[in-house]
mmCIF file of C-alpha atoms in Angstrom:
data_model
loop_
_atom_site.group_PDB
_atom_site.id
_atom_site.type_symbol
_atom_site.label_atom_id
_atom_site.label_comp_id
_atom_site.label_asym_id
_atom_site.label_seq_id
_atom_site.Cartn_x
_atom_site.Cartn_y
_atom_site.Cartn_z
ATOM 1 C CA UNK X 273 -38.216 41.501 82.760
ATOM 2 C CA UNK X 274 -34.660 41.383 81.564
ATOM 3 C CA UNK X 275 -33.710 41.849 78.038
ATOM 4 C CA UNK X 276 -34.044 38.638 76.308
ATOM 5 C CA UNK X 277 -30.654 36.941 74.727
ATOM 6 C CA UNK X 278 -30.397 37.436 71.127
ATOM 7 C CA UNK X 279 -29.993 33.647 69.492
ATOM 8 C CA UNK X 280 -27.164 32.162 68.475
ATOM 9 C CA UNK X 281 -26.618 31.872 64.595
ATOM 10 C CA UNK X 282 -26.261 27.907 63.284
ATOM 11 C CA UNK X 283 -22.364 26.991 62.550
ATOM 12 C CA UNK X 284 -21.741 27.589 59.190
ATOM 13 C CA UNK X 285 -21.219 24.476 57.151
ATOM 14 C CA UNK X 286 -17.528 24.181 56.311
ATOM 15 C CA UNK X 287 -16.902 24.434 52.206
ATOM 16 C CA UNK X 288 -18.178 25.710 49.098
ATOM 17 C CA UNK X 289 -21.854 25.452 48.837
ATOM 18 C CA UNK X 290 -23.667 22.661 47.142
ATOM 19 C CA UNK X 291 -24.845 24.066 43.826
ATOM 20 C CA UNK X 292 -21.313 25.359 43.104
ATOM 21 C CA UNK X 293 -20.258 21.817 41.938
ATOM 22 C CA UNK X 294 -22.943 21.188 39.597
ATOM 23 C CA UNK X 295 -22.447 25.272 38.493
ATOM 24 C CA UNK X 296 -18.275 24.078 37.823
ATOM 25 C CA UNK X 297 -19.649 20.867 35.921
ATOM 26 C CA UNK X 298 -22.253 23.060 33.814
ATOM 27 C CA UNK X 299 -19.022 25.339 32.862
ATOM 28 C CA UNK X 300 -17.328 22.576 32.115
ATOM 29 C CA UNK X 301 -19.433 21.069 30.050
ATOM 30 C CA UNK X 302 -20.570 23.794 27.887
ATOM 31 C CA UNK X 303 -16.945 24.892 27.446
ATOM 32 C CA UNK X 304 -15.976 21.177 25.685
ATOM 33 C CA UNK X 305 -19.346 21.806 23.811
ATOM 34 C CA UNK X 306 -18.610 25.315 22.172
ATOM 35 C CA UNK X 307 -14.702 23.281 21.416
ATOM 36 C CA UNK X 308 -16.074 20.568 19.989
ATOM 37 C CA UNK X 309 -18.314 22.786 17.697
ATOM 38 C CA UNK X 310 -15.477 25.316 17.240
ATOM 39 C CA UNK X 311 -13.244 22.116 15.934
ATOM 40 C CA UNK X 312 -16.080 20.617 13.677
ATOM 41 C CA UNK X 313 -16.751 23.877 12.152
ATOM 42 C CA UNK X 314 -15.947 24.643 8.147
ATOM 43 C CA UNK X 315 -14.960 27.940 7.402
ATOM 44 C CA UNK X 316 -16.257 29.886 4.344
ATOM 45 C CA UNK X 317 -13.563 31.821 3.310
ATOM 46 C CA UNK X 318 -15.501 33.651 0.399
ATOM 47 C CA UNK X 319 -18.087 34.827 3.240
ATOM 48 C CA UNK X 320 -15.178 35.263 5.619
ATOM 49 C CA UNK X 321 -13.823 38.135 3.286
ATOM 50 C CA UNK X 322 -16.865 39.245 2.775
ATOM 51 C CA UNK X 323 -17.092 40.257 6.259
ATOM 52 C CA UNK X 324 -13.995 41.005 6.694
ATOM 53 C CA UNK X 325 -14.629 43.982 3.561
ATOM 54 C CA UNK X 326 -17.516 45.216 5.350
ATOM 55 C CA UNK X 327 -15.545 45.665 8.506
ATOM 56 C CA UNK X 328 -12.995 47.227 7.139
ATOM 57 C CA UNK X 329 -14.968 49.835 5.162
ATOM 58 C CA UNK X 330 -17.290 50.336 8.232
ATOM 59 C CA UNK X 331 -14.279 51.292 10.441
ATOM 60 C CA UNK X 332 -12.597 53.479 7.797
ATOM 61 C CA UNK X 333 -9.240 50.521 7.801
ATOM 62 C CA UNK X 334 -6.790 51.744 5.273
ATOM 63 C CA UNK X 335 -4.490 48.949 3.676
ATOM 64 C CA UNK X 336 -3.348 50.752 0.551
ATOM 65 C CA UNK X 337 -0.083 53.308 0.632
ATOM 66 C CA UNK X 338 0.217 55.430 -2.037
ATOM 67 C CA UNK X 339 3.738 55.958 -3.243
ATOM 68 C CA UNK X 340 5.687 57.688 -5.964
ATOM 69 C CA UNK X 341 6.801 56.163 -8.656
ATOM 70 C CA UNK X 342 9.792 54.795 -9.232
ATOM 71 C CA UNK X 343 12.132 57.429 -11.750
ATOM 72 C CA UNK X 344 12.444 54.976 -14.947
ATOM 73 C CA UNK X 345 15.805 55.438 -17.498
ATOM 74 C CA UNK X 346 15.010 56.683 -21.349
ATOM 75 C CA UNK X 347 16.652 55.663 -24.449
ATOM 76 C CA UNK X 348 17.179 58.364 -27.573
ATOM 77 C CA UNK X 349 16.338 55.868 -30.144
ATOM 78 C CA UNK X 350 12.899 54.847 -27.923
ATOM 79 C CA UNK X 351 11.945 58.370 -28.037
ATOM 80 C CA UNK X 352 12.621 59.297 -31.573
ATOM 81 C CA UNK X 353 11.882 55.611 -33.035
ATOM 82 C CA UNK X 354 7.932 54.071 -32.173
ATOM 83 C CA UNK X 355 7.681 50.117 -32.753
ATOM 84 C CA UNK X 356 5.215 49.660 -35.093
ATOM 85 C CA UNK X 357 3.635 46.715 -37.492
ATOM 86 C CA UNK X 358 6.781 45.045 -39.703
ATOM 87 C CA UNK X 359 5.479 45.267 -43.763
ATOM 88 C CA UNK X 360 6.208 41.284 -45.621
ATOM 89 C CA UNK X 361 9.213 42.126 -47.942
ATOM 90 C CA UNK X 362 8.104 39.990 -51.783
ATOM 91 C CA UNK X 363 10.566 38.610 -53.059
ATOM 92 C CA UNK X 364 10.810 37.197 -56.702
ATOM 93 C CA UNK X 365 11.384 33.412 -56.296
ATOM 94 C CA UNK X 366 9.497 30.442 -58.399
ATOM 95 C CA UNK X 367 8.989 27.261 -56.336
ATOM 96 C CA UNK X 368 6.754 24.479 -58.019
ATOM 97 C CA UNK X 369 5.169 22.150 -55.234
ATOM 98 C CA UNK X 370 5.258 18.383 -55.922
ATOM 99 C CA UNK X 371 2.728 16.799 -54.257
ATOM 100 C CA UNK X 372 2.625 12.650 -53.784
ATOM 101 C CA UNK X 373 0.367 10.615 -55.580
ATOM 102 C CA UNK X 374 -1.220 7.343 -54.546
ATOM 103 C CA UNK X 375 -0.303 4.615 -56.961
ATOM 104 C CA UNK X 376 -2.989 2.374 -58.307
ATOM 105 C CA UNK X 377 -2.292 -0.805 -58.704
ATOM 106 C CA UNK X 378 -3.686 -3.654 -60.852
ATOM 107 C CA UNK X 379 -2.577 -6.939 -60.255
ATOM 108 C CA UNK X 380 -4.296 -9.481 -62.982
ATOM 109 C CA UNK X 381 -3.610 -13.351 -62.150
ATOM 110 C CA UNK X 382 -3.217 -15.497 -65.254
ATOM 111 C CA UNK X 383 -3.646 -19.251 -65.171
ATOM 112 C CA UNK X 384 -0.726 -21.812 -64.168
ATOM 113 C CA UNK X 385 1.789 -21.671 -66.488
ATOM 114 C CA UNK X 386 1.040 -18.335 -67.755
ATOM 115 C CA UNK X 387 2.733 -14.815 -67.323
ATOM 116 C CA UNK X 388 1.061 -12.467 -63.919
ATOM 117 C CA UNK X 389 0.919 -8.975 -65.136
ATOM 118 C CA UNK X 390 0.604 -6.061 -62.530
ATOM 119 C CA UNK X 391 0.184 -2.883 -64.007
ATOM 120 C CA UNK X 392 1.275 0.397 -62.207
ATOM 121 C CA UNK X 393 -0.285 3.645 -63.328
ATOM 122 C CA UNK X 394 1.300 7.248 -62.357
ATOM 123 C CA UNK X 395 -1.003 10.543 -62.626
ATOM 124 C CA UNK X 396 0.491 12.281 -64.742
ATOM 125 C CA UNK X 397 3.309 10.378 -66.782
ATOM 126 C CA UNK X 398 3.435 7.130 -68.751
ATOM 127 C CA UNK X 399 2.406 3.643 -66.873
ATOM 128 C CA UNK X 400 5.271 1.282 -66.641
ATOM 129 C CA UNK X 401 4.203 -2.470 -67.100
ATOM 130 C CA UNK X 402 6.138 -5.385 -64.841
ATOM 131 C CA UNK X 403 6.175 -8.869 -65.905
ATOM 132 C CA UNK X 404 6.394 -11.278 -63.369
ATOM 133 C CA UNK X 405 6.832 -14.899 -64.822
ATOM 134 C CA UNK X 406 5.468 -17.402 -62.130
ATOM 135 C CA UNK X 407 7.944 -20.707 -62.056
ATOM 136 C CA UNK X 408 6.183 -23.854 -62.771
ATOM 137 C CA UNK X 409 8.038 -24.761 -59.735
ATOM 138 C CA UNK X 410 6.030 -22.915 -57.410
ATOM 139 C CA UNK X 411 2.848 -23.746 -58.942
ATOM 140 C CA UNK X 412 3.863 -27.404 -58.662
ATOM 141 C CA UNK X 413 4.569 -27.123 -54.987
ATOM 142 C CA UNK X 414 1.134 -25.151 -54.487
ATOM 143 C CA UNK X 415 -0.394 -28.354 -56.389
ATOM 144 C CA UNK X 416 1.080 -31.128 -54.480
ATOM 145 C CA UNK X 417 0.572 -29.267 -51.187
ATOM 146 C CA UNK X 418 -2.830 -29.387 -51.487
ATOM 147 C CA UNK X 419 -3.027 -32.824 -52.830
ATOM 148 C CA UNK X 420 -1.060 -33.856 -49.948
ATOM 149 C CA UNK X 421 -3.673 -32.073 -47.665
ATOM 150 C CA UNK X 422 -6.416 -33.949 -49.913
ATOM 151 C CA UNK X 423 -4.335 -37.300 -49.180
ATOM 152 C CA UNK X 424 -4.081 -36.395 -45.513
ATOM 153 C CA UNK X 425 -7.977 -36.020 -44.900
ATOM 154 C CA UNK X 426 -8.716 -39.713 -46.909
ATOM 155 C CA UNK X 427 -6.434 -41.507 -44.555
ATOM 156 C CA UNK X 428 -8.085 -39.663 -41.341
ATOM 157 C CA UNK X 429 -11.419 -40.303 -42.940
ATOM 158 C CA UNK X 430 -10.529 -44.408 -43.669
ATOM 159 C CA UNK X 431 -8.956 -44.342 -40.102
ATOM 160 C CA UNK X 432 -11.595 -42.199 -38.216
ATOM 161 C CA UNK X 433 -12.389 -45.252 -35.417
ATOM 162 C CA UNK X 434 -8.850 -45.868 -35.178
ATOM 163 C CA UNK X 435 -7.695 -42.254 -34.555
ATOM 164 C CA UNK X 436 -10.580 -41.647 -31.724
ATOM 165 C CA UNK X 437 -9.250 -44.679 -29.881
ATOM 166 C CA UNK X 438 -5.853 -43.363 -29.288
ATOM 167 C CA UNK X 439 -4.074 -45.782 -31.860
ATOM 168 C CA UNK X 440 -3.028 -44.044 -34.588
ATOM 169 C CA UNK X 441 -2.343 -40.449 -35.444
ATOM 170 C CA UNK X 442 -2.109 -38.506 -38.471
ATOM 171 C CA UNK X 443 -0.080 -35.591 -38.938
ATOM 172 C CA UNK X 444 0.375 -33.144 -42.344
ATOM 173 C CA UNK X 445 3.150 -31.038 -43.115
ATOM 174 C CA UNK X 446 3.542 -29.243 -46.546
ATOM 175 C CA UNK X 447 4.437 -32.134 -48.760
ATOM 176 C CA UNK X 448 4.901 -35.026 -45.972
ATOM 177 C CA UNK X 449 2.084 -36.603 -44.191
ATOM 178 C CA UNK X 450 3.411 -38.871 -41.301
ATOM 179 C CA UNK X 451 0.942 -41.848 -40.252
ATOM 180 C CA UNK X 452 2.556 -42.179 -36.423
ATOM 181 C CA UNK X 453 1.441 -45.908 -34.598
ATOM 182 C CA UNK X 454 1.336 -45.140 -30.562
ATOM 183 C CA UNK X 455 2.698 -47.720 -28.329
ATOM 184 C CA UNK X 456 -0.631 -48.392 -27.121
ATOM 185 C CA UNK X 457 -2.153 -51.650 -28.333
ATOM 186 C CA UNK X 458 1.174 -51.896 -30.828
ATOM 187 C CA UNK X 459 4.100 -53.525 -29.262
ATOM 188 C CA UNK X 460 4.648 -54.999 -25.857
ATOM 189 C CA UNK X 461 7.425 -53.452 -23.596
ATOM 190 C CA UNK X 462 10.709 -54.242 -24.927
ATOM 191 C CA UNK X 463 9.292 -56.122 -27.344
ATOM 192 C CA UNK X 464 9.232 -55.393 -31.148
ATOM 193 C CA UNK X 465 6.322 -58.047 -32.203
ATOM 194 C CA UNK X 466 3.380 -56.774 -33.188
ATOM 195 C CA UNK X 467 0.497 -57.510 -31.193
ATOM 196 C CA UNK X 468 -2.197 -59.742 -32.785
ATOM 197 C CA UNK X 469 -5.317 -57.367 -32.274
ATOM 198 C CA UNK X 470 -3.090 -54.475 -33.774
ATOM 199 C CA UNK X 471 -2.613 -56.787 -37.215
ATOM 200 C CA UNK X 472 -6.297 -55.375 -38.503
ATOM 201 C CA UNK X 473 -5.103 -51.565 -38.400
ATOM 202 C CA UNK X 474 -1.703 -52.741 -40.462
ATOM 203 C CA UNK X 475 -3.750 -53.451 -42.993
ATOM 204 C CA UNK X 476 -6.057 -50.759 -43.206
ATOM 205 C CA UNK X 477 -2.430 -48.712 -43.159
ATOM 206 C CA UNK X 478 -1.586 -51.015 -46.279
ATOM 207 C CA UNK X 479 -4.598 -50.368 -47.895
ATOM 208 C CA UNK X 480 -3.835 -46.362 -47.519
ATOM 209 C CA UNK X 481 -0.881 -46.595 -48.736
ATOM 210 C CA UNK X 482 -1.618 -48.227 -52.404
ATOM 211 C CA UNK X 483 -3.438 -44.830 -53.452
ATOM 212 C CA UNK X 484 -0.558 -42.812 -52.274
ATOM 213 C CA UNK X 485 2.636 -41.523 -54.202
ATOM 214 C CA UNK X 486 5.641 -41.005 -52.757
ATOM 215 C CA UNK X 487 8.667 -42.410 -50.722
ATOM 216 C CA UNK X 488 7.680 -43.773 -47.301
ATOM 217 C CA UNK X 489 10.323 -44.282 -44.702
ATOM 218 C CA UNK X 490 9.536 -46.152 -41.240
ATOM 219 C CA UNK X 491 11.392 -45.028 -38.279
ATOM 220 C CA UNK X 492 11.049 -46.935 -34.843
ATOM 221 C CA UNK X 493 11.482 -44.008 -31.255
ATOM 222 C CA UNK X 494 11.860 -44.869 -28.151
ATOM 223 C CA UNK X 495 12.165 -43.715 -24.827
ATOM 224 C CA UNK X 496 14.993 -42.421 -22.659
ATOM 225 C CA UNK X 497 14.775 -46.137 -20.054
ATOM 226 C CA UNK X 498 17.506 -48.009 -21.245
ATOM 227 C CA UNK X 499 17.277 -51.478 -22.308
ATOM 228 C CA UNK X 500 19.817 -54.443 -22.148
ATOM 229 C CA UNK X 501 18.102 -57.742 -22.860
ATOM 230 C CA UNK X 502 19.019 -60.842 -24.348
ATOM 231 C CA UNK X 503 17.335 -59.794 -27.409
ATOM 232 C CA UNK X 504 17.856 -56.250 -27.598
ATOM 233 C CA UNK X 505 21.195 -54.426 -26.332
ATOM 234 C CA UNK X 506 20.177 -51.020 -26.721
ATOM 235 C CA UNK X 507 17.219 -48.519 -27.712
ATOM 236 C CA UNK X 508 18.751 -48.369 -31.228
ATOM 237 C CA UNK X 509 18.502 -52.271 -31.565
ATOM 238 C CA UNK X 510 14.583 -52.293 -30.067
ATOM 239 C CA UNK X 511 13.685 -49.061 -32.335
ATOM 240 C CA UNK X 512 14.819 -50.540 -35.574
ATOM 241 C CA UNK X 513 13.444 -54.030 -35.029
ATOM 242 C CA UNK X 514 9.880 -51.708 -34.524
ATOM 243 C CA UNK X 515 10.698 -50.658 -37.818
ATOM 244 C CA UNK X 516 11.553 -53.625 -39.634
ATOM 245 C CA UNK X 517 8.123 -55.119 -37.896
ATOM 246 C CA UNK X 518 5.924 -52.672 -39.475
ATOM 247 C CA UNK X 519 7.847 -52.231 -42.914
ATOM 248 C CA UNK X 520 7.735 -56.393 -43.202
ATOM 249 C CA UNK X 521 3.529 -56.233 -42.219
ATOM 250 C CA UNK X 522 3.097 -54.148 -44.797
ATOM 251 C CA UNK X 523 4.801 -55.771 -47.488
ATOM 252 C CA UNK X 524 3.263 -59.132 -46.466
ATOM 253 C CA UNK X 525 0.957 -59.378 -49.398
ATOM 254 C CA UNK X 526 3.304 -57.618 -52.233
ATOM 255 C CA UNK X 527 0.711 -54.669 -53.007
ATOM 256 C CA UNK X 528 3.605 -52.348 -52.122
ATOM 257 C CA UNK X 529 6.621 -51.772 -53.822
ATOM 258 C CA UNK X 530 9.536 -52.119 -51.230
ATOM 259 C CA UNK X 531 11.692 -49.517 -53.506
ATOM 260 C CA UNK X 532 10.081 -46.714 -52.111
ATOM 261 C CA UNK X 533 10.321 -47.790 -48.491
ATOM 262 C CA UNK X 534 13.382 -46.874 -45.913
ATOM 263 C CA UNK X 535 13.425 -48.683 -42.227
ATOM 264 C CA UNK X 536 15.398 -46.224 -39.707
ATOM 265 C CA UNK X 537 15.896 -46.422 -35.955
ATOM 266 C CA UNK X 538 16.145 -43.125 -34.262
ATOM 267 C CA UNK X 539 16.325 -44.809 -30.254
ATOM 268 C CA UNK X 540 15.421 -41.798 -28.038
ATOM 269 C CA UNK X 541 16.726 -39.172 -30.026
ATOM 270 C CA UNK X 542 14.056 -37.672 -31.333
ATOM 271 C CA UNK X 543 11.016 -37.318 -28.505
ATOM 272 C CA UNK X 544 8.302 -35.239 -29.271
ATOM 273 C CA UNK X 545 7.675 -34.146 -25.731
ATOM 274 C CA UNK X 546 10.230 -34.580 -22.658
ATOM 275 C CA UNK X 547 10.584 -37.996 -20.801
ATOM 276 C CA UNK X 548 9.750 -36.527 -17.664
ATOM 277 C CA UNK X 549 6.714 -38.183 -16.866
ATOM 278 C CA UNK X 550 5.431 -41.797 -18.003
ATOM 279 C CA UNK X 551 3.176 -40.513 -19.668
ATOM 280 C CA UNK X 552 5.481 -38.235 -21.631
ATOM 281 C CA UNK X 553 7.725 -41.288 -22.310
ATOM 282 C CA UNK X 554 4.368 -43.444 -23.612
ATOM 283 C CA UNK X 555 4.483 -40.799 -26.091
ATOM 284 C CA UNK X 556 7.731 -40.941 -27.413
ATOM 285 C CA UNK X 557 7.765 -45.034 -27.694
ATOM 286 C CA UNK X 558 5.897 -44.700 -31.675
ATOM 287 C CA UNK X 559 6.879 -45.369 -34.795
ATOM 288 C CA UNK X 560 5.900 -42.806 -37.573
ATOM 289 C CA UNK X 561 5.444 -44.069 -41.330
ATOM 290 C CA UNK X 562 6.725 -40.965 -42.815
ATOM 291 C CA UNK X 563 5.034 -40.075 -46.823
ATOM 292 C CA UNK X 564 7.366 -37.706 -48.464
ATOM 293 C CA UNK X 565 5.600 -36.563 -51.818
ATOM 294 C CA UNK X 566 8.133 -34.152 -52.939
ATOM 295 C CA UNK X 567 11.224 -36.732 -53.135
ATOM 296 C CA UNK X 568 12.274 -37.159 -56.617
ATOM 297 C CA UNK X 569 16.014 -38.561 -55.940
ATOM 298 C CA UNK X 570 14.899 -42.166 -56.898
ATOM 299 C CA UNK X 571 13.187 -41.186 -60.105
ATOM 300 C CA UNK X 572 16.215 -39.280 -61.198
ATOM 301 C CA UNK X 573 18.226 -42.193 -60.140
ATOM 302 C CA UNK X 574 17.123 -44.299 -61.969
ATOM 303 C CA UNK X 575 16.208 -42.219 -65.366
ATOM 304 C CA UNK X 576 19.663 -41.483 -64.932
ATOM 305 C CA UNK X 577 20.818 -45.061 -65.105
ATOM 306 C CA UNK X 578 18.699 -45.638 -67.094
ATOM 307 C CA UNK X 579 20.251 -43.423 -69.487
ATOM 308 C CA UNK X 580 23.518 -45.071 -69.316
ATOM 309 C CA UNK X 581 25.534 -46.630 -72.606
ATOM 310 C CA UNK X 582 26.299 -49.876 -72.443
ATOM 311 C CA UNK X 583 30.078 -48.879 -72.445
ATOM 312 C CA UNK X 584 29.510 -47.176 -69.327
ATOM 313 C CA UNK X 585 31.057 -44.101 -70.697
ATOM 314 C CA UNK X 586 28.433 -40.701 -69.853
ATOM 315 C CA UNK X 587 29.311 -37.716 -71.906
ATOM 316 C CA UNK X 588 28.366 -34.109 -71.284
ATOM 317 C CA UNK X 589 28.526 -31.100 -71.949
ATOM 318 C CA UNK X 590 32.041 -29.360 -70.536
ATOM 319 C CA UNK X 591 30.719 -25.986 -71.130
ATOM 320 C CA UNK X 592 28.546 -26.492 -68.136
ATOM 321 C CA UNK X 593 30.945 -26.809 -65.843
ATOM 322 C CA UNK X 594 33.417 -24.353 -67.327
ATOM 323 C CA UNK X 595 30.245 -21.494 -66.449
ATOM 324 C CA UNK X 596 29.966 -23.135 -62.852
ATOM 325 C CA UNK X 597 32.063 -20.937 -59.905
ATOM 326 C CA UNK X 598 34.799 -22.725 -57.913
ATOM 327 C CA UNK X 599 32.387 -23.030 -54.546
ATOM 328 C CA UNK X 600 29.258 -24.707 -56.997
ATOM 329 C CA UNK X 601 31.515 -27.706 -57.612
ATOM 330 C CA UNK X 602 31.298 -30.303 -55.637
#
């Protein structure tokens, strides 16, 4: 029987085996894993020295050179001179230390017309005593201020239902209390005739103004629209013709006395907001019955001519003026 053939071997396949590719990918894989923890890592560097130490000492690492030192100069008063503790030196010099005191003050208030004493004691050293005289002027003003306040409230009290429906307004300052009429429910436009339903609050204004001393003056305001009717030519013409409406209301039953009353127009020269908007200018169309309590001019008027001879000839005394400077006579 003849030998038999040996087999053939099966063809290789051609290329890298199968599992190498998922082998490669493993790599891979764990590679970007141990990167991505490498990257996320925080480093103790208290623990890394640490280690670092115990390396070192475990494989004998020497970091430290020992060198000689460096030859340094010397100085023949350093060696035969030590520093040592300076000693205070006394010397014999008298200072006396002043020291500020507080002052205490007592301020004692004396009734009107009487002296206010404040009294200022020192520690120490005598107390000085300053007189301050008051002026009866200043506790006159202080007087009438406040009964021009008490004035003010009675009028806003009488006119309460007229004030919270927008008609009238009432306004203190100091020594002047201003009664201001708003164009609503007053006048018509470009008219200066007062309407028939606004008659009632004239004469609660009359009424007000019996109990109430000093000079009133009426003054008629407008706005900024011009005007240029038959009846009225300008602002000035309709504002004073307000005026004269309300000053001749009020004297229509003769409680007033028409010596204390002025009439003025003031036109659109004195708004009390800007006429930018109608409502602005609805503002501004008033007219204000102005109570000045503090103006004694007429009084002294007419004590003064009151006071004069019938020959018309005033004397005085010349010594008066001589005293006066050049600039105080006028």
């Amino acid at each position: 029987m003849s030998d038999e053939e040996e087999p053939d071997c099966p063809e290789c396949v051609e290329g890298l085996p199968a599992y190498m590719g998922t082998f490669a990918d493993l790599m891979s894989l764990l590679m970007c894993f141990f990167v991505l923890l490498l990257s996320f890592a925080e480093m103790d560097v208290i623990k890394f020295k640490q280690i670092a130490g115990s390396l070192k000492l475990a494989f004998g690492v020497q970091s430290e050179v020992s060198a000689e030192s460096v030859p340094m100069g010397t100085s023949i008063i350093a060696q035969e001179f030590s520093p040592g503790r300076p000693e205070p030196t006394p010397i014999n010099e008298v200072k006396q230390k002043a020291d500020d005191t507080p002052e205490n003050t007592l301020e004692v208030i004396c009734q009107p017309g009487e002296s206010e004493l404040k009294v200022q004691e020192n520690s120490g050293s005598p107390s000085p005593v300053t007189v301050v005289d008051k002026s009866n002027a200043d506790l006159k003003k202080e007087e009438q201020i406040q009964q021009t306040e008490g004035d003010a409230q009675m009028v806003a009290s009488v006119m309460r239902e007229e004030i919270s429906k927008g008609l009238v307004e009432i306004e203190t300052q100091e020594e002047t209390i201003t009664i201001r009429i708003k164009d609503k429910g007053s006048f018509e436009s470009g008219s200066a005739e007062l309407n028939y339903d606004f008659i009632p609050v004239m004469e609660m204004i009359r009424e007000v103004l019996v109990g109430i001393q000093g000079t009133i003056s009426v003054e008629g305001h407008t706005d900024n629209v011009p005007i240029d009717s038959r009846q009225f030519r300008s602002n000035w013409q309709l504002s004073s013709a307000r005026a004269i409406s309300v000053a001749e209301e009020l004297f229509g039953t003769g409680q007033l006395d028409q010596g204390r009353f002025a009439v003025t127009g003031y036109s659109d020269t004195r708004p009390l907001v800007p006429n930018d908007t109608s409502a602005h200018r609805a503002t501004n169309r008033r007219v204000e019955i102005v109570i000045k309590q503090n103006d004694t001019s007429r009084p002294l008027m007419r004590s003064t001519l009151d006071e004069v001879p019938s020959d018309g000839v005033i004397e005085f005394d010349r010594s008066m003026v001589e005293d006066l400077a050049p600039n105080e006579i006028f």
